[in-house]
mmCIF file of C-alpha atoms and ligand atoms in Angstrom:
data_model
loop_
_atom_site.group_PDB
_atom_site.id
_atom_site.type_symbol
_atom_site.label_atom_id
_atom_site.label_comp_id
_atom_site.label_asym_id
_atom_site.label_seq_id
_atom_site.Cartn_x
_atom_site.Cartn_y
_atom_site.Cartn_z
ATOM 1 C CA MET I 1 103.457 -57.542 -33.599
ATOM 2 C CA ALA I 2 103.267 -53.867 -34.467
ATOM 3 C CA SER I 3 104.762 -53.172 -31.611
ATOM 4 C CA SER I 4 107.226 -55.756 -30.971
ATOM 5 C CA THR I 5 108.356 -54.943 -34.760
ATOM 6 C CA THR I 6 108.693 -50.819 -33.147
ATOM 7 C CA GLY I 7 110.607 -51.539 -29.845
ATOM 8 C CA ALA I 8 113.468 -54.261 -32.062
ATOM 9 C CA SER I 9 114.345 -51.197 -33.752
ATOM 10 C CA SER I 10 114.184 -48.479 -31.235
ATOM 11 C CA ALA I 11 116.833 -50.587 -29.469
ATOM 12 C CA ALA I 12 118.850 -50.798 -32.683
ATOM 13 C CA ALA I 13 119.064 -47.388 -32.614
ATOM 14 C CA LEU I 14 120.227 -46.828 -29.659
ATOM 15 C CA PRO I 15 124.323 -46.080 -28.160
ATOM 16 C CA ASP I 16 127.001 -49.016 -27.988
ATOM 17 C CA TYR I 17 129.338 -48.631 -24.337
ATOM 18 C CA ALA I 18 132.261 -50.051 -23.600
ATOM 19 C CA PRO I 19 131.723 -53.510 -21.720
ATOM 20 C CA VAL I 20 131.277 -53.342 -18.470
ATOM 21 C CA PRO I 21 134.238 -54.650 -16.880
ATOM 22 C CA LYS I 22 133.634 -58.745 -15.371
ATOM 23 C CA SER I 23 134.785 -57.167 -11.468
ATOM 24 C CA ALA I 24 132.105 -54.627 -11.459
ATOM 25 C CA TYR I 25 129.542 -57.804 -11.278
ATOM 26 C CA GLY I 26 128.099 -59.434 -8.129
ATOM 27 C CA PRO I 27 126.866 -62.877 -7.033
ATOM 28 C CA ALA I 28 123.874 -64.176 -9.588
ATOM 29 C CA LEU I 29 120.502 -63.882 -8.449
ATOM 30 C CA ASN I 30 118.468 -66.170 -7.889
ATOM 31 C CA ALA I 31 115.240 -67.720 -9.054
ATOM 32 C CA GLN I 32 112.963 -64.117 -7.127
ATOM 33 C CA GLY I 33 115.215 -61.854 -8.682
ATOM 34 C CA PHE I 34 117.162 -61.203 -5.861
ATOM 35 C CA TYR I 35 120.956 -61.980 -4.105
ATOM 36 C CA VAL I 36 121.420 -62.259 0.159
ATOM 37 C CA GLY I 37 124.761 -62.739 1.908
ATOM 38 C CA ARG I 38 126.708 -63.139 4.788
ATOM 39 C CA VAL I 39 128.981 -59.165 4.438
ATOM 40 C CA GLU I 40 130.090 -60.630 8.735
ATOM 41 C CA ARG I 41 128.998 -63.086 11.274
ATOM 42 C CA ASN I 42 125.568 -61.700 11.455
ATOM 43 C CA LEU I 43 125.453 -59.162 8.564
ATOM 44 C CA TYR I 44 124.008 -59.777 5.594
ATOM 45 C CA TRP I 45 122.873 -57.994 2.383
ATOM 46 C CA ILE I 46 120.539 -58.235 -0.133
ATOM 47 C CA THR I 47 121.032 -56.795 -3.704
ATOM 48 C CA ASP I 48 118.268 -57.151 -6.733
ATOM 49 C CA GLY I 49 121.246 -56.207 -8.823
ATOM 50 C CA SER I 50 120.919 -52.615 -8.592
ATOM 51 C CA TYR I 51 120.050 -52.047 -5.222
ATOM 52 C CA GLN I 52 121.129 -52.495 -2.405
ATOM 53 C CA CYS I 53 119.887 -52.883 1.865
ATOM 54 C CA ALA I 54 121.144 -54.879 4.987
ATOM 55 C CA PHE I 55 119.867 -56.705 8.159
ATOM 56 C CA LEU I 56 121.727 -57.933 11.379
ATOM 57 C CA THR I 57 120.206 -60.520 13.078
ATOM 58 C CA THR I 58 120.035 -60.467 16.872
ATOM 59 C CA LYS I 59 119.222 -62.708 20.162
ATOM 60 C CA ASP I 60 115.859 -59.876 20.306
ATOM 61 C CA GLY I 61 115.330 -60.136 16.410
ATOM 62 C CA VAL I 62 115.940 -58.871 13.294
ATOM 63 C CA VAL I 63 117.783 -54.930 12.831
ATOM 64 C CA LEU I 64 116.462 -53.506 8.649
ATOM 65 C CA PHE I 65 118.752 -51.026 7.522
ATOM 66 C CA ASP I 66 116.987 -49.971 4.045
ATOM 67 C CA ALA I 67 113.996 -50.811 2.172
ATOM 68 C CA PRO I 68 113.990 -49.583 -1.107
ATOM 69 C CA PRO I 69 111.168 -51.096 -3.097
ATOM 70 C CA THR I 70 113.063 -52.314 -6.018
ATOM 71 C CA LEU I 71 113.253 -54.687 -3.276
ATOM 72 C CA GLY I 72 110.274 -55.579 -1.575
ATOM 73 C CA GLY I 73 108.975 -58.364 -0.697
ATOM 74 C CA ASN I 74 112.150 -59.854 -1.801
ATOM 75 C CA ILE I 75 113.799 -58.355 1.936
ATOM 76 C CA GLN I 76 110.954 -60.516 4.005
ATOM 77 C CA ARG I 77 112.041 -63.418 1.737
ATOM 78 C CA ALA I 78 115.768 -63.042 2.048
ATOM 79 C CA VAL I 79 115.149 -63.232 6.448
ATOM 80 C CA ASP I 80 113.079 -65.621 6.466
ATOM 81 C CA GLU I 81 116.036 -67.589 4.622
ATOM 82 C CA ILE I 82 119.120 -66.678 6.857
ATOM 83 C CA ALA I 83 117.059 -66.482 9.900
ATOM 84 C CA ALA I 84 115.625 -69.638 8.888
ATOM 85 C CA ALA I 85 119.221 -71.360 8.558
ATOM 86 C CA ASP I 86 120.519 -70.176 11.445
ATOM 87 C CA GLY I 87 117.576 -70.906 13.285
ATOM 88 C CA VAL I 88 117.047 -67.071 15.319
ATOM 89 C CA SER I 89 114.098 -65.022 14.553
ATOM 90 C CA ASN I 90 112.484 -63.703 11.088
ATOM 91 C CA LYS I 91 110.994 -60.550 13.097
ATOM 92 C CA VAL I 92 112.094 -56.904 12.085
ATOM 93 C CA THR I 93 111.589 -55.187 15.393
ATOM 94 C CA HIS I 94 113.399 -52.461 13.954
ATOM 95 C CA PHE I 95 114.503 -50.066 10.702
ATOM 96 C CA VAL I 96 117.205 -47.826 10.647
ATOM 97 C CA TYR I 97 116.667 -44.647 7.502
ATOM 98 C CA SER I 98 119.861 -44.493 6.452
ATOM 99 C CA HIS I 99 117.903 -41.749 4.087
ATOM 100 C CA HIS I 100 114.967 -40.271 3.183
ATOM 101 C CA HIS I 101 115.119 -40.802 -0.528
ATOM 102 C CA ALA I 102 111.819 -42.917 -2.150
ATOM 103 C CA ASP I 103 114.171 -45.281 -4.143
ATOM 104 C CA HIS I 104 116.338 -46.802 -1.026
ATOM 105 C CA ASN I 105 113.213 -46.379 0.936
ATOM 106 C CA GLY I 106 109.976 -46.655 -0.618
ATOM 107 C CA ALA I 107 109.185 -50.353 1.511
ATOM 108 C CA ALA I 108 109.326 -49.571 4.325
ATOM 109 C CA SER I 109 105.834 -49.251 5.623
ATOM 110 C CA LEU I 110 105.498 -53.095 4.377
ATOM 111 C CA PHE I 111 108.097 -53.093 8.305
ATOM 112 C CA ASN I 112 104.635 -51.427 9.764
ATOM 113 C CA LYS I 113 103.843 -53.126 12.729
ATOM 114 C CA ASN I 114 105.822 -52.858 15.930
ATOM 115 C CA VAL I 115 108.184 -51.312 14.407
ATOM 116 C CA ILE I 116 110.810 -49.393 16.288
ATOM 117 C CA ARG I 117 111.348 -47.068 12.942
ATOM 118 C CA ILE I 118 114.647 -44.142 13.530
ATOM 119 C CA GLY I 119 116.771 -42.063 11.193
ATOM 120 C CA HIS I 120 118.090 -38.404 11.591
ATOM 121 C CA GLU I 121 116.451 -35.515 13.225
ATOM 122 C CA GLU I 122 116.676 -34.057 9.572
ATOM 123 C CA THR I 123 114.701 -37.830 7.868
ATOM 124 C CA LYS I 124 112.196 -37.247 10.549
ATOM 125 C CA ARG I 125 111.519 -33.272 8.914
ATOM 126 C CA LEU I 126 111.669 -34.644 4.866
ATOM 127 C CA LEU I 127 109.339 -37.558 5.592
ATOM 128 C CA LEU I 128 107.010 -35.516 7.311
ATOM 129 C CA ARG I 129 107.122 -32.335 4.924
ATOM 130 C CA ASP I 130 106.595 -35.190 1.718
ATOM 131 C CA ASN I 131 104.055 -37.614 3.160
ATOM 132 C CA ASP I 132 104.928 -39.679 1.914
ATOM 133 C CA PRO I 133 102.738 -42.810 2.915
ATOM 134 C CA THR I 134 104.926 -46.272 2.051
ATOM 135 C CA ARG I 135 108.177 -43.934 4.085
ATOM 136 C CA PRO I 136 106.430 -43.159 7.895
ATOM 137 C CA ALA I 137 108.417 -41.024 9.822
ATOM 138 C CA PRO I 138 110.879 -42.400 12.536
ATOM 139 C CA GLU I 139 110.037 -42.121 15.883
ATOM 140 C CA GLU I 140 113.379 -41.677 16.756
ATOM 141 C CA THR I 141 115.647 -39.611 15.718
ATOM 142 C CA PHE I 142 119.327 -38.152 16.877
ATOM 143 C CA ALA I 143 120.963 -34.626 15.692
ATOM 144 C CA ASP I 144 124.589 -35.791 14.884
ATOM 145 C CA ARG I 145 125.626 -39.546 16.228
ATOM 146 C CA ARG I 146 123.738 -42.280 18.821
ATOM 147 C CA THR I 147 125.255 -45.411 18.919
ATOM 148 C CA LEU I 148 122.292 -48.471 18.837
ATOM 149 C CA LYS I 149 122.826 -51.828 21.426
ATOM 150 C CA ILE I 150 120.480 -53.782 19.953
ATOM 151 C CA GLY I 151 120.276 -57.544 20.950
ATOM 152 C CA GLY I 152 124.041 -57.004 21.687
ATOM 153 C CA GLU I 153 124.687 -55.088 18.859
ATOM 154 C CA ARG I 154 126.790 -52.696 18.547
ATOM 155 C CA ILE I 155 125.834 -50.130 15.267
ATOM 156 C CA GLU I 156 126.952 -46.572 15.122
ATOM 157 C CA LEU I 157 124.943 -44.254 13.880
ATOM 158 C CA ALA I 158 127.337 -40.754 12.584
ATOM 159 C CA TRP I 159 125.551 -37.516 10.779
ATOM 160 C CA ARG I 160 128.678 -36.230 9.228
ATOM 161 C CA GLY I 161 127.313 -33.021 7.372
ATOM 162 C CA THR I 162 125.415 -33.466 3.871
ATOM 163 C CA ASN I 163 126.037 -34.314 0.921
ATOM 164 C CA HIS I 164 124.233 -36.609 -1.734
ATOM 165 C CA SER I 165 120.937 -34.815 0.600
ATOM 166 C CA PRO I 166 120.399 -33.253 3.235
ATOM 167 C CA ASP I 167 119.700 -36.056 6.332
ATOM 168 C CA ASN I 168 121.722 -39.245 4.199
ATOM 169 C CA ILE I 169 124.209 -40.990 7.793
ATOM 170 C CA TYR I 170 127.194 -43.235 8.272
ATOM 171 C CA ILE I 171 125.878 -46.165 9.455
ATOM 172 C CA HIS I 172 129.285 -48.189 11.509
ATOM 173 C CA PHE I 173 129.171 -51.938 11.721
ATOM 174 C CA PRO I 174 132.138 -51.374 14.740
ATOM 175 C CA ASP I 175 131.925 -55.400 15.579
ATOM 176 C CA HIS I 176 131.319 -56.461 11.826
ATOM 177 C CA ASP I 177 134.276 -54.212 10.011
ATOM 178 C CA THR I 178 131.695 -52.810 7.969
ATOM 179 C CA LEU I 179 130.346 -48.944 6.685
ATOM 180 C CA MET I 180 127.003 -48.499 5.709
ATOM 181 C CA LEU I 181 126.890 -45.002 3.175
ATOM 182 C CA ILE I 182 124.741 -44.602 0.612
ATOM 183 C CA ASP I 183 124.047 -43.004 -2.553
ATOM 184 C CA ILE I 184 128.523 -42.074 -2.567
ATOM 185 C CA VAL I 185 130.350 -44.488 -3.790
ATOM 186 C CA ASN I 186 129.055 -46.800 -6.396
ATOM 187 C CA PRO I 187 131.721 -49.859 -6.050
ATOM 188 C CA GLY I 188 133.219 -50.095 -9.305
ATOM 189 C CA TRP I 189 130.466 -47.663 -11.507
ATOM 190 C CA ALA I 190 130.319 -44.394 -11.869
ATOM 191 C CA PRO I 191 128.119 -42.899 -10.704
ATOM 192 C CA ILE I 192 124.862 -42.292 -12.436
ATOM 193 C CA SER I 193 124.026 -39.216 -13.621
ATOM 194 C CA MET I 194 125.309 -35.219 -11.480
ATOM 195 C CA CYS I 195 127.160 -37.117 -9.123
ATOM 196 C CA ASN I 196 124.508 -40.146 -8.469
ATOM 197 C CA LEU I 197 121.336 -36.732 -7.901
ATOM 198 C CA SER I 198 123.303 -35.696 -5.245
ATOM 199 C CA GLU I 199 122.884 -31.656 -3.609
ATOM 200 C CA ASP I 200 125.332 -30.585 -1.808
ATOM 201 C CA ILE I 201 127.909 -31.542 -4.561
ATOM 202 C CA PRO I 202 131.258 -29.950 -1.670
ATOM 203 C CA GLY I 203 129.748 -32.303 0.782
ATOM 204 C CA TYR I 204 129.679 -35.453 -1.824
ATOM 205 C CA VAL I 205 133.344 -34.858 -2.763
ATOM 206 C CA ALA I 206 134.145 -34.885 0.625
ATOM 207 C CA ALA I 207 132.401 -38.184 2.075
ATOM 208 C CA PRO I 208 134.601 -40.175 0.537
ATOM 209 C CA ALA I 209 137.310 -39.343 3.127
ATOM 210 C CA ILE I 210 135.318 -39.419 5.880
ATOM 211 C CA ALA I 211 133.871 -43.177 4.545
ATOM 212 C CA LEU I 212 137.970 -44.391 4.902
ATOM 213 C CA GLU I 213 138.656 -41.987 8.320
ATOM 214 C CA TYR I 214 136.159 -45.368 10.251
ATOM 215 C CA PRO I 215 137.999 -48.987 9.951
ATOM 216 C CA TRP I 216 136.346 -51.814 8.362
ATOM 217 C CA LYS I 217 136.859 -54.069 5.223
ATOM 218 C CA HIS I 218 133.449 -53.918 3.670
ATOM 219 C CA PHE I 219 131.210 -51.855 1.514
ATOM 220 C CA ILE I 220 127.625 -51.198 1.328
ATOM 221 C CA GLY I 221 126.971 -48.325 -0.944
ATOM 222 C CA GLY I 222 123.058 -49.197 -1.552
ATOM 223 C CA HIS I 223 123.993 -49.758 -5.311
ATOM 224 C CA VAL I 224 125.316 -51.908 -7.980
ATOM 225 C CA GLY I 225 125.402 -55.618 -7.396
ATOM 226 C CA ARG I 226 127.907 -56.711 -5.036
ATOM 227 C CA LEU I 227 130.161 -54.899 -1.749
ATOM 228 C CA GLY I 228 132.614 -52.753 -1.827
ATOM 229 C CA THR I 229 136.541 -52.329 -0.472
ATOM 230 C CA ARG I 230 138.753 -49.416 0.146
ATOM 231 C CA ASP I 231 140.279 -49.872 -2.494
ATOM 232 C CA ASP I 232 136.925 -48.816 -4.440
ATOM 233 C CA ILE I 233 137.044 -45.549 -2.523
ATOM 234 C CA ALA I 234 140.217 -44.216 -3.432
ATOM 235 C CA LEU I 235 139.408 -45.179 -7.094
ATOM 236 C CA HIS I 236 136.373 -43.016 -6.452
ATOM 237 C CA GLN I 237 138.196 -40.306 -5.383
ATOM 238 C CA GLN I 238 140.795 -40.562 -7.639
ATOM 239 C CA TYR I 239 138.078 -40.063 -10.276
ATOM 240 C CA MET I 240 137.091 -37.637 -8.519
ATOM 241 C CA ALA I 241 140.242 -35.483 -9.011
ATOM 242 C CA ASP I 242 140.507 -35.519 -11.624
ATOM 243 C CA MET I 243 137.410 -34.917 -12.513
ATOM 244 C CA ASP I 244 138.156 -31.832 -10.793
ATOM 245 C CA ALA I 245 141.726 -30.963 -11.989
ATOM 246 C CA SER I 246 140.432 -31.703 -15.891
ATOM 247 C CA ILE I 247 137.066 -28.780 -15.314
ATOM 248 C CA ARG I 248 139.246 -25.857 -14.249
ATOM 249 C CA LYS I 249 141.483 -25.997 -17.118
ATOM 250 C CA ALA I 250 138.403 -26.183 -19.220
ATOM 251 C CA LEU I 251 137.007 -22.989 -17.880
ATOM 252 C CA VAL I 252 140.190 -21.119 -18.367
ATOM 253 C CA SER I 253 141.140 -22.594 -21.703
ATOM 254 C CA VAL I 254 137.781 -22.875 -23.401
ATOM 255 C CA ASP I 255 137.078 -18.889 -24.470
ATOM 256 C CA PRO I 256 133.604 -17.650 -23.841
ATOM 257 C CA THR I 257 133.220 -15.360 -26.890
ATOM 258 C CA PRO I 258 132.433 -16.729 -30.172
ATOM 259 C CA PHE I 259 129.585 -18.193 -28.017
ATOM 260 C CA PHE I 260 128.419 -14.419 -27.609
ATOM 261 C CA GLN I 261 128.774 -13.379 -30.507
ATOM 262 C CA LYS I 262 126.820 -16.015 -32.295
ATOM 263 C CA TYR I 263 124.243 -15.250 -29.362
ATOM 264 C CA GLY I 264 124.399 -11.372 -28.404
ATOM 265 C CA ASP I 265 120.941 -11.006 -28.619
ATOM 266 C CA ASN I 266 119.740 -14.353 -26.939
ATOM 267 C CA PRO I 267 122.294 -14.769 -23.773
ATOM 268 C CA TRP I 268 120.584 -17.823 -22.721
ATOM 269 C CA ALA I 269 121.684 -19.828 -25.913
ATOM 270 C CA ALA I 270 125.402 -17.988 -25.654
ATOM 271 C CA VAL I 271 124.977 -19.945 -21.812
ATOM 272 C CA SER I 272 124.297 -23.167 -22.766
ATOM 273 C CA ALA I 273 126.345 -23.590 -25.628
ATOM 274 C CA LEU I 274 129.154 -22.477 -23.411
ATOM 275 C CA PHE I 275 128.656 -24.808 -20.566
ATOM 276 C CA ASP I 276 128.485 -27.514 -23.334
ATOM 277 C CA ALA I 277 132.254 -26.496 -24.497
ATOM 278 C CA TRP I 278 132.738 -26.683 -20.806
ATOM 279 C CA THR I 279 130.999 -30.279 -19.956
ATOM 280 C CA ASP I 280 132.605 -31.796 -23.234
ATOM 281 C CA ALA I 281 136.448 -30.147 -22.614
ATOM 282 C CA GLY I 282 135.761 -30.822 -18.673
ATOM 283 C CA ALA I 283 134.656 -35.155 -19.959
ATOM 284 C CA ALA I 284 136.582 -35.714 -22.614
ATOM 285 C CA PRO I 285 140.348 -37.165 -20.397
ATOM 286 C CA ILE I 286 138.123 -38.533 -17.905
ATOM 287 C CA ILE I 287 136.138 -40.388 -20.375
ATOM 288 C CA GLU I 288 139.180 -41.557 -21.699
ATOM 289 C CA LYS I 289 141.634 -42.618 -19.070
ATOM 290 C CA TYR I 290 138.251 -43.736 -16.609
ATOM 291 C CA THR I 291 136.543 -46.205 -19.654
ATOM 292 C CA GLY I 292 137.288 -50.245 -19.592
ATOM 293 C CA VAL I 293 138.574 -48.934 -15.415
ATOM 294 C CA ILE I 294 135.339 -47.442 -13.813
ATOM 295 C CA ALA I 295 132.225 -49.711 -15.610
ATOM 296 C CA ALA I 296 129.761 -46.929 -17.241
ATOM 297 C CA ALA I 297 132.417 -43.737 -17.238
ATOM 298 C CA ASP I 298 131.267 -44.227 -20.439
ATOM 299 C CA VAL I 299 128.293 -43.823 -19.652
ATOM 300 C CA TYR I 300 127.493 -41.514 -16.683
ATOM 301 C CA THR I 301 131.134 -39.167 -16.400
ATOM 302 C CA ARG I 302 129.877 -35.998 -19.043
ATOM 303 C CA SER I 303 127.192 -35.972 -16.567
ATOM 304 C CA THR I 304 128.833 -35.747 -13.305
ATOM 305 C CA VAL I 305 130.723 -33.420 -14.727
ATOM 306 C CA PHE I 306 128.123 -30.964 -15.666
ATOM 307 C CA TRP I 307 127.870 -31.100 -12.105
ATOM 308 C CA VAL I 308 130.920 -31.013 -9.826
ATOM 309 C CA MET I 309 131.513 -28.067 -12.682
ATOM 310 C CA GLU I 310 128.279 -25.978 -12.005
ATOM 311 C CA SER I 311 129.838 -26.470 -8.255
ATOM 312 C CA ILE I 312 133.318 -25.895 -8.803
ATOM 313 C CA ARG I 313 132.091 -21.848 -10.900
ATOM 314 C CA LEU I 314 129.331 -21.614 -7.817
ATOM 315 C CA ASP I 315 129.654 -22.982 -3.962
ATOM 316 C CA LEU I 316 133.671 -22.358 -4.840
ATOM 317 C CA GLY I 317 133.449 -18.706 -7.059
ATOM 318 C CA PHE I 318 136.270 -20.916 -9.669
ATOM 319 C CA ALA I 319 136.613 -18.664 -13.224
ATOM 320 C CA SER I 320 134.555 -16.106 -11.683
ATOM 321 C CA TYR I 321 134.653 -12.393 -13.207
ATOM 322 C CA VAL I 322 134.189 -9.063 -10.940
ATOM 323 C CA HIS I 323 133.107 -6.640 -13.626
ATOM 324 C CA PRO I 324 135.928 -4.313 -13.407
HETATM 325 ZN ZN1 ZN B 401 119.321 -40.853 -2.550
#
């Protein structure tokens, strides 16, 4: 009883945030905690409200794209449900990795028997390096582009440079009007910490424009409880562009002098306080503009501003000071 009392008082002490716009949510989950729905024709998506993966039913078997561990055993349940309804095979014959991260593919080993695994060559290298038994390395790899033709269906895989991770690929379904691109845009929602925990920020910022070069109507982003639209991508691009402008303004308008005056003998304290001041100044107008427009803008914008600010300084060299 003591622990539940402690839990209640701790929860009450946590901060409140702006309400999540209804449009950010997707369909209701079933009793097992997932939703499976048709994207178009024989392409389906599965969500638990936070993570997404996709599968294609074909006359030769099922092609699965990603296996998030939070969905885990529900992936095969979803496939079984659809295959039974459509009267097709429920056997997963091919597995495609979007990228190597465990949060999207830590259930890959559930599909281990007689499955052909396909991924980018960097995905293979990273999975061999990290040696996690839940994510067996793909046997079939590609460098730039690869067209899969499985059971009469066409899937276009492309690596267009590093972004969220070094190996993150574009998965285009030209005959299903759909693009799958993971961990770049969370439709209706702000990116989580530091641009969805991305490694290459110029690549991350450029990715949505590449996504829009493809023809598609449906977007599978890998996160949140609903699919995306082209308007969701455009809104995300505006959010990131406004953030970039706001950060540049903060970097040239916050005066670093007082931080170094106060912490003259401890430069790390000065830098820490200056980073905080830049981040707060850059984030404030973005939080103001996007709260109520993009869900959790008030939760996560500050973290993403910090990471984009460091990229603008370190990758782009903006506001860099050369000693005379
Ligand atoms: Zn990732």
